[in-house]
């Protein structure tokens, strides 16, 4: 199907659909196309700008977005937090009680230790493996 903007000899404009360009030519030659506004059959194609299909932007890939976010978070933890390794529960408790200066830390804790810290009200949260940086060889 093809859509044309058409005009009659009196200047009225209207739109019509045809099976092909040749169909328009045949129907116009035989006087079969009539202006819906005035009934004129002297019809011709109006100048039209071509309809150019816009390229479809690629849909964002949710997995790629999540991986990029995880990468940024991993870099942030690596660059801005002190790695304390297995001393994490003790260091977190010291900071919470005021025995040690508050600072961003990360390290390891067993499931039981994590449960105890949560029950004690320590502001800690586990880092999923996808987000946790690779621990340095040496613990600060």
PDB file of C-alpha atoms in Angstrom:
ATOM      1  CA  UNK A   1       0.000   0.000   0.000  1.00  0.00           C
ATOM      2  CA  UNK A   2       1.115   3.516  -0.732  1.00  0.00           C
ATOM      3  CA  UNK A   3      -0.320   6.777   0.609  1.00  0.00           C
ATOM      4  CA  UNK A   4      -0.491   9.907  -1.475  1.00  0.00           C
ATOM      5  CA  UNK A   5      -1.472  13.452  -0.690  1.00  0.00           C
ATOM      6  CA  UNK A   6      -3.686  14.499  -3.583  1.00  0.00           C
ATOM      7  CA  UNK A   7      -5.065  17.802  -4.875  1.00  0.00           C
ATOM      8  CA  UNK A   8      -7.986  18.580  -7.136  1.00  0.00           C
ATOM      9  CA  UNK A   9      -8.079  21.324  -9.763  1.00  0.00           C
ATOM     10  CA  UNK A  10      -9.900  23.583  -7.279  1.00  0.00           C
ATOM     11  CA  UNK A  11      -7.026  23.337  -4.744  1.00  0.00           C
ATOM     12  CA  UNK A  12      -8.563  20.978  -2.198  1.00  0.00           C
ATOM     13  CA  UNK A  13      -6.098  18.549  -0.611  1.00  0.00           C
ATOM     14  CA  UNK A  14      -6.821  15.069   0.663  1.00  0.00           C
ATOM     15  CA  UNK A  15      -5.095  11.786   1.376  1.00  0.00           C
ATOM     16  CA  UNK A  16      -5.733   8.456  -0.340  1.00  0.00           C
ATOM     17  CA  UNK A  17      -4.254   4.962  -0.278  1.00  0.00           C
ATOM     18  CA  UNK A  18      -3.458   2.832  -3.333  1.00  0.00           C
ATOM     19  CA  UNK A  19      -2.152  -0.669  -3.899  1.00  0.00           C
ATOM     20  CA  UNK A  20       0.719   0.746  -5.972  1.00  0.00           C
ATOM     21  CA  UNK A  21       1.850   3.831  -7.840  1.00  0.00           C
ATOM     22  CA  UNK A  22       0.449   2.288 -11.017  1.00  0.00           C
ATOM     23  CA  UNK A  23      -2.989   1.900  -9.403  1.00  0.00           C
ATOM     24  CA  UNK A  24      -3.144   5.646  -8.780  1.00  0.00           C
ATOM     25  CA  UNK A  25      -2.182   6.393 -12.389  1.00  0.00           C
ATOM     26  CA  UNK A  26      -4.837   4.028 -13.827  1.00  0.00           C
ATOM     27  CA  UNK A  27      -7.631   5.295 -11.559  1.00  0.00           C
ATOM     28  CA  UNK A  28      -6.777   8.965 -12.108  1.00  0.00           C
ATOM     29  CA  UNK A  29      -6.677   8.472 -15.909  1.00  0.00           C
ATOM     30  CA  UNK A  30     -10.162   6.905 -15.858  1.00  0.00           C
ATOM     31  CA  UNK A  31     -11.578   9.622 -13.561  1.00  0.00           C
ATOM     32  CA  UNK A  32     -12.212   7.140 -10.753  1.00  0.00           C
ATOM     33  CA  UNK A  33     -10.670   9.291  -8.012  1.00  0.00           C
ATOM     34  CA  UNK A  34     -12.994  11.982  -6.734  1.00  0.00           C
ATOM     35  CA  UNK A  35     -12.233  14.870  -4.375  1.00  0.00           C
ATOM     36  CA  UNK A  36     -14.153  14.222  -1.150  1.00  0.00           C
ATOM     37  CA  UNK A  37     -14.629  17.980  -0.650  1.00  0.00           C
ATOM     38  CA  UNK A  38     -16.031  19.100  -4.023  1.00  0.00           C
ATOM     39  CA  UNK A  39     -16.439  16.013  -6.237  1.00  0.00           C
ATOM     40  CA  UNK A  40     -13.815  17.150  -8.788  1.00  0.00           C
ATOM     41  CA  UNK A  41     -12.183  14.267 -10.702  1.00  0.00           C
ATOM     42  CA  UNK A  42      -9.205  16.245 -12.045  1.00  0.00           C
ATOM     43  CA  UNK A  43      -6.825  14.854  -9.407  1.00  0.00           C
ATOM     44  CA  UNK A  44      -3.057  14.962  -9.208  1.00  0.00           C
ATOM     45  CA  UNK A  45      -0.417  14.024  -6.618  1.00  0.00           C
ATOM     46  CA  UNK A  46       0.558  16.824  -4.258  1.00  0.00           C
ATOM     47  CA  UNK A  47       4.254  17.371  -3.528  1.00  0.00           C
ATOM     48  CA  UNK A  48       5.259  15.259  -0.541  1.00  0.00           C
ATOM     49  CA  UNK A  49       8.365  14.832   1.546  1.00  0.00           C
ATOM     50  CA  UNK A  50       9.517  11.226   1.618  1.00  0.00           C
ATOM     51  CA  UNK A  51       8.765   9.314   4.785  1.00  0.00           C
ATOM     52  CA  UNK A  52      12.158   8.205   6.032  1.00  0.00           C
ATOM     53  CA  UNK A  53      12.150   5.554   8.704  1.00  0.00           C
ATOM     54  CA  UNK A  54      14.106   6.642  11.746  1.00  0.00           C
ATOM     55  CA  UNK A  55      16.781   4.253  12.864  1.00  0.00           C
ATOM     56  CA  UNK A  56      15.659   2.510  15.986  1.00  0.00           C
ATOM     57  CA  UNK A  57      17.941   3.190  18.878  1.00  0.00           C
ATOM     58  CA  UNK A  58      19.234   0.074  20.505  1.00  0.00           C
ATOM     59  CA  UNK A  59      17.247  -0.861  23.577  1.00  0.00           C
ATOM     60  CA  UNK A  60      19.367  -0.619  26.714  1.00  0.00           C
ATOM     61  CA  UNK A  61      20.534  -4.027  27.817  1.00  0.00           C
ATOM     62  CA  UNK A  62      19.505  -4.405  31.496  1.00  0.00           C
ATOM     63  CA  UNK A  63      22.282  -6.903  32.199  1.00  0.00           C
ATOM     64  CA  UNK A  64      24.940  -4.616  30.699  1.00  0.00           C
ATOM     65  CA  UNK A  65      23.601  -1.696  32.741  1.00  0.00           C
ATOM     66  CA  UNK A  66      23.674  -3.764  35.947  1.00  0.00           C
ATOM     67  CA  UNK A  67      27.211  -4.985  35.243  1.00  0.00           C
ATOM     68  CA  UNK A  68      28.419  -1.426  34.598  1.00  0.00           C
ATOM     69  CA  UNK A  69      26.830  -0.274  37.855  1.00  0.00           C
ATOM     70  CA  UNK A  70      28.426  -3.186  39.741  1.00  0.00           C
ATOM     71  CA  UNK A  71      31.800  -2.303  38.226  1.00  0.00           C
ATOM     72  CA  UNK A  72      31.501   1.332  39.352  1.00  0.00           C
ATOM     73  CA  UNK A  73      30.451   0.288  42.850  1.00  0.00           C
ATOM     74  CA  UNK A  74      33.323  -2.213  43.060  1.00  0.00           C
ATOM     75  CA  UNK A  75      35.794   0.529  42.064  1.00  0.00           C
ATOM     76  CA  UNK A  76      34.278   2.904  44.611  1.00  0.00           C
ATOM     77  CA  UNK A  77      34.640   0.380  47.441  1.00  0.00           C
ATOM     78  CA  UNK A  78      38.191  -0.498  46.361  1.00  0.00           C
ATOM     79  CA  UNK A  79      39.277   3.143  46.143  1.00  0.00           C
ATOM     80  CA  UNK A  80      37.448   4.595  49.166  1.00  0.00           C
ATOM     81  CA  UNK A  81      37.107   1.863  51.807  1.00  0.00           C
ATOM     82  CA  UNK A  82      39.758   0.242  54.003  1.00  0.00           C
ATOM     83  CA  UNK A  83      39.972  -3.525  53.668  1.00  0.00           C
ATOM     84  CA  UNK A  84      40.140  -5.053  57.167  1.00  0.00           C
ATOM     85  CA  UNK A  85      39.719  -8.704  56.203  1.00  0.00           C
ATOM     86  CA  UNK A  86      38.544 -11.056  58.950  1.00  0.00           C
ATOM     87  CA  UNK A  87      38.817  -8.227  61.500  1.00  0.00           C
ATOM     88  CA  UNK A  88      35.657  -6.723  60.009  1.00  0.00           C
ATOM     89  CA  UNK A  89      33.252  -7.642  62.878  1.00  0.00           C
ATOM     90  CA  UNK A  90      35.669  -6.337  65.523  1.00  0.00           C
ATOM     91  CA  UNK A  91      36.447  -3.126  63.612  1.00  0.00           C
ATOM     92  CA  UNK A  92      32.748  -2.473  62.966  1.00  0.00           C
ATOM     93  CA  UNK A  93      31.931  -2.947  66.660  1.00  0.00           C
ATOM     94  CA  UNK A  94      34.771  -0.610  67.731  1.00  0.00           C
ATOM     95  CA  UNK A  95      33.547   2.122  65.405  1.00  0.00           C
ATOM     96  CA  UNK A  96      29.947   1.606  66.498  1.00  0.00           C
ATOM     97  CA  UNK A  97      30.864   1.918  70.194  1.00  0.00           C
ATOM     98  CA  UNK A  98      33.141   4.910  69.624  1.00  0.00           C
ATOM     99  CA  UNK A  99      36.378   3.076  70.465  1.00  0.00           C
ATOM    100  CA  UNK A 100      37.665   3.651  66.935  1.00  0.00           C
ATOM    101  CA  UNK A 101      37.247   6.503  64.474  1.00  0.00           C
ATOM    102  CA  UNK A 102      34.437   6.056  61.943  1.00  0.00           C
ATOM    103  CA  UNK A 103      35.704   5.240  58.481  1.00  0.00           C
ATOM    104  CA  UNK A 104      34.408   3.225  55.540  1.00  0.00           C
ATOM    105  CA  UNK A 105      35.608  -0.375  55.814  1.00  0.00           C
ATOM    106  CA  UNK A 106      34.972  -3.695  54.167  1.00  0.00           C
ATOM    107  CA  UNK A 107      36.035  -7.225  54.944  1.00  0.00           C
ATOM    108  CA  UNK A 108      34.782 -10.707  55.739  1.00  0.00           C
ATOM    109  CA  UNK A 109      32.297 -12.010  58.280  1.00  0.00           C
ATOM    110  CA  UNK A 110      30.623 -15.370  58.708  1.00  0.00           C
ATOM    111  CA  UNK A 111      26.851 -15.642  58.390  1.00  0.00           C
ATOM    112  CA  UNK A 112      26.630 -15.956  62.178  1.00  0.00           C
ATOM    113  CA  UNK A 113      28.798 -12.857  62.710  1.00  0.00           C
ATOM    114  CA  UNK A 114      26.675 -10.895  60.216  1.00  0.00           C
ATOM    115  CA  UNK A 115      23.506 -11.957  62.062  1.00  0.00           C
ATOM    116  CA  UNK A 116      24.983 -10.881  65.419  1.00  0.00           C
ATOM    117  CA  UNK A 117      26.064  -7.493  64.039  1.00  0.00           C
ATOM    118  CA  UNK A 118      22.567  -6.908  62.650  1.00  0.00           C
ATOM    119  CA  UNK A 119      21.006  -7.836  66.013  1.00  0.00           C
ATOM    120  CA  UNK A 120      23.397  -5.393  67.729  1.00  0.00           C
ATOM    121  CA  UNK A 121      22.223  -2.628  65.400  1.00  0.00           C
ATOM    122  CA  UNK A 122      25.530  -2.161  63.575  1.00  0.00           C
ATOM    123  CA  UNK A 123      25.040  -0.347  60.246  1.00  0.00           C
ATOM    124  CA  UNK A 124      26.537  -3.111  58.083  1.00  0.00           C
ATOM    125  CA  UNK A 125      25.395  -4.866  54.937  1.00  0.00           C
ATOM    126  CA  UNK A 126      26.783  -7.755  52.939  1.00  0.00           C
ATOM    127  CA  UNK A 127      28.413  -7.060  49.578  1.00  0.00           C
ATOM    128  CA  UNK A 128      27.346  -9.510  46.873  1.00  0.00           C
ATOM    129  CA  UNK A 129      30.301 -11.298  45.284  1.00  0.00           C
ATOM    130  CA  UNK A 130      29.664  -9.426  42.013  1.00  0.00           C
ATOM    131  CA  UNK A 131      30.273  -6.116  43.798  1.00  0.00           C
ATOM    132  CA  UNK A 132      33.013  -6.937  46.311  1.00  0.00           C
ATOM    133  CA  UNK A 133      36.487  -6.026  45.054  1.00  0.00           C
ATOM    134  CA  UNK A 134      39.252  -8.590  45.083  1.00  0.00           C
ATOM    135  CA  UNK A 135      40.851  -8.351  48.529  1.00  0.00           C
ATOM    136  CA  UNK A 136      44.403  -7.043  48.510  1.00  0.00           C
ATOM    137  CA  UNK A 137      47.151  -9.522  49.359  1.00  0.00           C
ATOM    138  CA  UNK A 138      48.091  -7.526  52.433  1.00  0.00           C
ATOM    139  CA  UNK A 139      45.542  -6.438  55.067  1.00  0.00           C
ATOM    140  CA  UNK A 140      45.947  -2.863  56.372  1.00  0.00           C
TER     141      UNK A 140
END
